[in-house]
């Protein structure tokens, strides 16, 4: 009896380790293109001119990308945008690279715009024309319809703005209170709940094992 209980405890302990590993992965809630548009503060296409690390000191860190916009689908039509994202993929960070063009769904406002791998942002073909369905297989008819007609950005300046650190308070609020354009966190809390349930199971099995051992010893 005791050996069987100990074997079960070992199995459950293995599940705890496995669950803890998967809880660190980024999982996104499925949303329609229309929902992403409605939840975003700014939606635009632009080319990355610079990527720098943020010194906000938050867990995992952030990177800040400066993009020169060519078309704006939602929000203020301006030439330059600064967008921050988590540095690491498991934290739902989005990958920006200098010279690449992206369709960006951003939350926040002004110089504190943020995006993530769950926001709907995606790399698109280079150029400066409005997005079309046949530009890329990821540009579905649903997405193009949700984007609607963009405003073309007039490039009047050639000077690239310096990266400006978002206010510490804004960055903290962005991390603690995700907007519709950001993930609620890795696994949306599911991994934490499962880990807690497994932990309860370990305690229960330990109690049963101790009771069985004492009963066997008394006999």
mmCIF file of C-alpha atoms in Angstrom:
data_model
loop_
_atom_site.group_PDB
_atom_site.id
_atom_site.type_symbol
_atom_site.label_atom_id
_atom_site.label_comp_id
_atom_site.label_asym_id
_atom_site.label_seq_id
_atom_site.Cartn_x
_atom_site.Cartn_y
_atom_site.Cartn_z
ATOM 1 C CA UNK A 1 0.000 0.000 0.000
ATOM 2 C CA UNK A 2 2.732 2.427 1.015
ATOM 3 C CA UNK A 3 4.791 1.723 -2.122
ATOM 4 C CA UNK A 4 1.767 2.392 -4.336
ATOM 5 C CA UNK A 5 1.094 5.702 -2.585
ATOM 6 C CA UNK A 6 4.721 6.736 -2.968
ATOM 7 C CA UNK A 7 4.576 5.881 -6.665
ATOM 8 C CA UNK A 8 1.503 8.084 -7.046
ATOM 9 C CA UNK A 9 3.273 10.906 -5.226
ATOM 10 C CA UNK A 10 6.212 10.655 -7.629
ATOM 11 C CA UNK A 11 3.831 10.779 -10.599
ATOM 12 C CA UNK A 12 2.038 13.860 -9.279
ATOM 13 C CA UNK A 13 5.357 15.552 -8.506
ATOM 14 C CA UNK A 14 6.341 14.994 -12.135
ATOM 15 C CA UNK A 15 3.079 16.631 -13.223
ATOM 16 C CA UNK A 16 3.874 19.650 -11.050
ATOM 17 C CA UNK A 17 7.249 20.070 -12.766
ATOM 18 C CA UNK A 18 5.665 19.658 -16.216
ATOM 19 C CA UNK A 19 2.904 22.128 -15.444
ATOM 20 C CA UNK A 20 5.372 24.695 -14.126
ATOM 21 C CA UNK A 21 7.310 24.446 -17.383
ATOM 22 C CA UNK A 22 4.349 24.977 -19.674
ATOM 23 C CA UNK A 23 2.988 27.833 -17.580
ATOM 24 C CA UNK A 24 5.876 29.985 -18.736
ATOM 25 C CA UNK A 25 4.837 29.751 -22.403
ATOM 26 C CA UNK A 26 2.811 32.491 -24.054
ATOM 27 C CA UNK A 27 -0.698 31.504 -25.066
ATOM 28 C CA UNK A 28 -3.088 33.968 -26.703
ATOM 29 C CA UNK A 29 -6.855 34.230 -26.553
ATOM 30 C CA UNK A 30 -8.394 33.889 -30.000
ATOM 31 C CA UNK A 31 -9.991 37.128 -31.207
ATOM 32 C CA UNK A 32 -11.435 38.277 -34.495
ATOM 33 C CA UNK A 33 -9.824 40.984 -36.596
ATOM 34 C CA UNK A 34 -12.778 43.238 -35.768
ATOM 35 C CA UNK A 35 -12.197 42.717 -32.043
ATOM 36 C CA UNK A 36 -8.521 43.553 -32.438
ATOM 37 C CA UNK A 37 -9.367 46.772 -34.264
ATOM 38 C CA UNK A 38 -11.882 47.821 -31.626
ATOM 39 C CA UNK A 39 -9.471 47.054 -28.775
ATOM 40 C CA UNK A 40 -6.450 48.844 -30.252
ATOM 41 C CA UNK A 41 -5.583 52.484 -29.657
ATOM 42 C CA UNK A 42 -3.527 52.713 -32.846
ATOM 43 C CA UNK A 43 -3.270 50.523 -35.943
ATOM 44 C CA UNK A 44 -0.758 51.323 -38.674
ATOM 45 C CA UNK A 45 1.796 49.946 -41.096
ATOM 46 C CA UNK A 46 5.358 51.170 -40.787
ATOM 47 C CA UNK A 47 9.003 50.277 -41.252
ATOM 48 C CA UNK A 48 11.265 49.804 -38.236
ATOM 49 C CA UNK A 49 14.148 52.272 -38.225
ATOM 50 C CA UNK A 50 15.572 51.486 -34.801
ATOM 51 C CA UNK A 51 15.190 48.998 -31.940
ATOM 52 C CA UNK A 52 16.554 49.724 -28.474
ATOM 53 C CA UNK A 53 16.354 48.225 -24.990
ATOM 54 C CA UNK A 54 14.234 49.918 -22.357
ATOM 55 C CA UNK A 55 15.756 50.635 -18.962
ATOM 56 C CA UNK A 56 12.468 50.431 -17.076
ATOM 57 C CA UNK A 57 13.831 47.546 -14.985
ATOM 58 C CA UNK A 58 10.599 45.546 -15.104
ATOM 59 C CA UNK A 59 10.605 41.756 -15.022
ATOM 60 C CA UNK A 60 11.900 40.349 -18.290
ATOM 61 C CA UNK A 61 12.602 43.812 -19.703
ATOM 62 C CA UNK A 62 11.212 45.624 -22.726
ATOM 63 C CA UNK A 63 12.433 46.687 -26.134
ATOM 64 C CA UNK A 64 11.332 49.872 -27.877
ATOM 65 C CA UNK A 65 10.950 50.097 -31.649
ATOM 66 C CA UNK A 66 10.781 53.295 -33.668
ATOM 67 C CA UNK A 67 8.713 52.939 -36.848
ATOM 68 C CA UNK A 68 8.175 55.305 -39.751
ATOM 69 C CA UNK A 69 4.519 54.896 -40.645
ATOM 70 C CA UNK A 70 3.191 54.844 -44.192
ATOM 71 C CA UNK A 71 -0.529 54.229 -43.565
ATOM 72 C CA UNK A 72 -2.656 54.590 -40.439
ATOM 73 C CA UNK A 73 -5.789 52.487 -40.053
ATOM 74 C CA UNK A 74 -6.786 53.759 -36.610
ATOM 75 C CA UNK A 75 -5.636 56.656 -34.448
ATOM 76 C CA UNK A 76 -3.645 59.789 -35.202
ATOM 77 C CA UNK A 77 -1.990 59.826 -38.618
ATOM 78 C CA UNK A 78 1.598 60.738 -37.800
ATOM 79 C CA UNK A 79 4.921 59.947 -39.373
ATOM 80 C CA UNK A 80 6.741 58.370 -36.419
ATOM 81 C CA UNK A 81 5.575 55.841 -33.852
ATOM 82 C CA UNK A 82 7.359 54.434 -30.838
ATOM 83 C CA UNK A 83 6.127 51.038 -29.613
ATOM 84 C CA UNK A 84 7.379 48.952 -26.705
ATOM 85 C CA UNK A 85 7.033 45.203 -26.217
ATOM 86 C CA UNK A 86 8.308 42.527 -23.860
ATOM 87 C CA UNK A 87 11.850 41.452 -24.618
ATOM 88 C CA UNK A 88 11.230 37.697 -24.522
ATOM 89 C CA UNK A 89 8.858 35.489 -26.513
ATOM 90 C CA UNK A 90 7.589 33.468 -23.493
ATOM 91 C CA UNK A 91 6.418 36.801 -22.038
ATOM 92 C CA UNK A 92 4.418 37.398 -25.251
ATOM 93 C CA UNK A 93 7.013 39.781 -26.664
ATOM 94 C CA UNK A 94 6.784 40.796 -30.319
ATOM 95 C CA UNK A 95 9.833 40.571 -32.593
ATOM 96 C CA UNK A 96 10.862 43.854 -34.251
ATOM 97 C CA UNK A 97 13.894 44.032 -36.539
ATOM 98 C CA UNK A 98 15.366 47.125 -38.152
ATOM 99 C CA UNK A 99 14.354 47.455 -41.796
ATOM 100 C CA UNK A 100 11.273 45.234 -41.537
ATOM 101 C CA UNK A 101 7.741 46.477 -42.158
ATOM 102 C CA UNK A 102 4.884 45.603 -39.832
ATOM 103 C CA UNK A 103 1.171 45.946 -39.368
ATOM 104 C CA UNK A 104 0.998 47.059 -35.738
ATOM 105 C CA UNK A 105 -1.955 46.808 -33.359
ATOM 106 C CA UNK A 106 -0.955 48.925 -30.359
ATOM 107 C CA UNK A 107 -2.527 49.701 -27.007
ATOM 108 C CA UNK A 108 -1.782 52.614 -24.680
ATOM 109 C CA UNK A 109 -1.346 56.171 -25.923
ATOM 110 C CA UNK A 110 1.156 58.786 -27.081
ATOM 111 C CA UNK A 111 4.729 57.656 -26.334
ATOM 112 C CA UNK A 112 3.553 54.693 -24.231
ATOM 113 C CA UNK A 113 2.148 52.538 -27.036
ATOM 114 C CA UNK A 114 2.636 48.807 -26.502
ATOM 115 C CA UNK A 115 2.129 45.629 -28.515
ATOM 116 C CA UNK A 116 2.637 41.893 -28.054
ATOM 117 C CA UNK A 117 2.580 38.638 -29.949
ATOM 118 C CA UNK A 118 -1.095 38.367 -28.947
ATOM 119 C CA UNK A 119 -2.130 41.784 -30.272
ATOM 120 C CA UNK A 120 -2.449 40.805 -33.923
ATOM 121 C CA UNK A 121 0.663 42.645 -35.092
ATOM 122 C CA UNK A 122 2.444 40.925 -37.973
ATOM 123 C CA UNK A 123 5.277 41.454 -40.403
ATOM 124 C CA UNK A 124 4.112 42.431 -43.884
ATOM 125 C CA UNK A 125 5.860 42.846 -47.241
ATOM 126 C CA UNK A 126 8.106 45.876 -47.562
ATOM 127 C CA UNK A 127 6.906 48.958 -49.393
ATOM 128 C CA UNK A 128 4.529 51.795 -48.647
ATOM 129 C CA UNK A 129 1.250 50.924 -50.324
ATOM 130 C CA UNK A 130 -1.974 50.029 -48.490
ATOM 131 C CA UNK A 131 -2.265 46.366 -47.538
ATOM 132 C CA UNK A 132 -4.053 44.073 -49.944
ATOM 133 C CA UNK A 133 -5.297 40.542 -49.510
ATOM 134 C CA UNK A 134 -2.892 39.128 -52.098
ATOM 135 C CA UNK A 135 0.171 40.713 -50.440
ATOM 136 C CA UNK A 136 0.571 37.875 -47.939
ATOM 137 C CA UNK A 137 -1.300 34.697 -46.984
ATOM 138 C CA UNK A 138 -1.782 36.070 -43.465
ATOM 139 C CA UNK A 139 -3.696 39.082 -44.802
ATOM 140 C CA UNK A 140 -7.104 37.453 -44.907
ATOM 141 C CA UNK A 141 -10.241 38.986 -46.325
ATOM 142 C CA UNK A 142 -11.580 39.303 -42.782
ATOM 143 C CA UNK A 143 -8.510 41.290 -41.697
ATOM 144 C CA UNK A 144 -8.504 43.592 -44.740
ATOM 145 C CA UNK A 145 -12.224 44.276 -44.256
ATOM 146 C CA UNK A 146 -11.721 45.035 -40.543
ATOM 147 C CA UNK A 147 -8.834 47.399 -41.279
ATOM 148 C CA UNK A 148 -10.933 49.478 -43.656
ATOM 149 C CA UNK A 149 -9.579 52.400 -45.653
ATOM 150 C CA UNK A 150 -6.332 53.827 -44.242
ATOM 151 C CA UNK A 151 -5.010 57.364 -44.116
ATOM 152 C CA UNK A 152 -1.784 57.795 -46.052
ATOM 153 C CA UNK A 153 0.949 59.437 -44.011
ATOM 154 C CA UNK A 154 2.713 62.427 -45.533
ATOM 155 C CA UNK A 155 6.440 62.256 -44.877
ATOM 156 C CA UNK A 156 7.465 65.812 -44.128
ATOM 157 C CA UNK A 157 10.526 65.251 -41.958
ATOM 158 C CA UNK A 158 13.657 63.187 -42.394
ATOM 159 C CA UNK A 159 14.964 63.363 -38.842
ATOM 160 C CA UNK A 160 14.365 60.190 -36.872
ATOM 161 C CA UNK A 161 13.214 60.944 -33.316
ATOM 162 C CA UNK A 162 15.280 59.707 -30.401
ATOM 163 C CA UNK A 163 13.868 56.858 -28.364
ATOM 164 C CA UNK A 164 11.937 58.262 -25.426
ATOM 165 C CA UNK A 165 11.489 56.173 -22.316
ATOM 166 C CA UNK A 166 7.810 55.867 -21.347
ATOM 167 C CA UNK A 167 6.984 57.144 -17.873
ATOM 168 C CA UNK A 168 7.657 54.478 -15.264
ATOM 169 C CA UNK A 169 4.065 54.664 -14.072
ATOM 170 C CA UNK A 170 2.667 54.142 -17.553
ATOM 171 C CA UNK A 171 4.931 51.145 -18.141
ATOM 172 C CA UNK A 172 3.971 49.584 -14.825
ATOM 173 C CA UNK A 173 0.281 50.063 -15.504
ATOM 174 C CA UNK A 174 0.706 48.559 -18.959
ATOM 175 C CA UNK A 175 2.264 45.434 -17.478
ATOM 176 C CA UNK A 176 -0.161 45.113 -14.572
ATOM 177 C CA UNK A 177 -3.380 45.986 -16.426
ATOM 178 C CA UNK A 178 -3.301 44.503 -19.935
ATOM 179 C CA UNK A 179 -5.469 46.239 -22.521
ATOM 180 C CA UNK A 180 -7.455 44.510 -25.224
ATOM 181 C CA UNK A 181 -4.336 44.674 -27.389
ATOM 182 C CA UNK A 182 -2.201 42.810 -24.850
ATOM 183 C CA UNK A 183 -2.268 39.294 -23.399
ATOM 184 C CA UNK A 184 -3.601 38.849 -19.887
ATOM 185 C CA UNK A 185 -0.408 36.932 -19.175
ATOM 186 C CA UNK A 186 1.097 33.561 -20.003
ATOM 187 C CA UNK A 187 -1.626 30.900 -20.263
ATOM 188 C CA UNK A 188 -4.200 33.493 -19.154
ATOM 189 C CA UNK A 189 -3.835 32.157 -15.574
ATOM 190 C CA UNK A 190 -4.764 28.580 -16.554
ATOM 191 C CA UNK A 191 -1.305 27.205 -15.819
ATOM 192 C CA UNK A 192 -1.312 28.722 -12.331
ATOM 193 C CA UNK A 193 -4.734 27.200 -11.572
ATOM 194 C CA UNK A 194 -3.672 23.759 -12.751
ATOM 195 C CA UNK A 195 -0.463 23.953 -10.724
ATOM 196 C CA UNK A 196 -2.471 24.872 -7.616
ATOM 197 C CA UNK A 197 -4.837 21.918 -8.129
ATOM 198 C CA UNK A 198 -1.915 19.543 -8.589
ATOM 199 C CA UNK A 199 -0.303 20.886 -5.429
ATOM 200 C CA UNK A 200 -3.519 20.176 -3.502
ATOM 201 C CA UNK A 201 -3.469 16.665 -4.913
ATOM 202 C CA UNK A 202 0.096 16.154 -3.696
ATOM 203 C CA UNK A 203 -0.861 17.222 -0.169
ATOM 204 C CA UNK A 204 -3.913 14.939 -0.170
ATOM 205 C CA UNK A 205 -1.931 11.939 -1.370
ATOM 206 C CA UNK A 206 0.761 12.634 1.219
ATOM 207 C CA UNK A 207 -1.897 12.627 3.936
ATOM 208 C CA UNK A 208 -3.318 9.322 2.681
ATOM 209 C CA UNK A 209 0.160 7.819 2.537
ATOM 210 C CA UNK A 210 0.908 8.883 6.096
ATOM 211 C CA UNK A 211 -2.392 7.472 7.337
ATOM 212 C CA UNK A 212 -1.802 4.162 5.566
ATOM 213 C CA UNK A 213 1.705 3.908 6.982
ATOM 214 C CA UNK A 214 0.546 4.585 10.549
ATOM 215 C CA UNK A 215 -2.267 2.063 10.218
ATOM 216 C CA UNK A 216 0.124 -0.599 8.926
ATOM 217 C CA UNK A 217 2.589 0.133 11.706
ATOM 218 C CA UNK A 218 -0.113 -0.158 14.392
ATOM 219 C CA UNK A 219 -1.113 -3.576 13.123
#
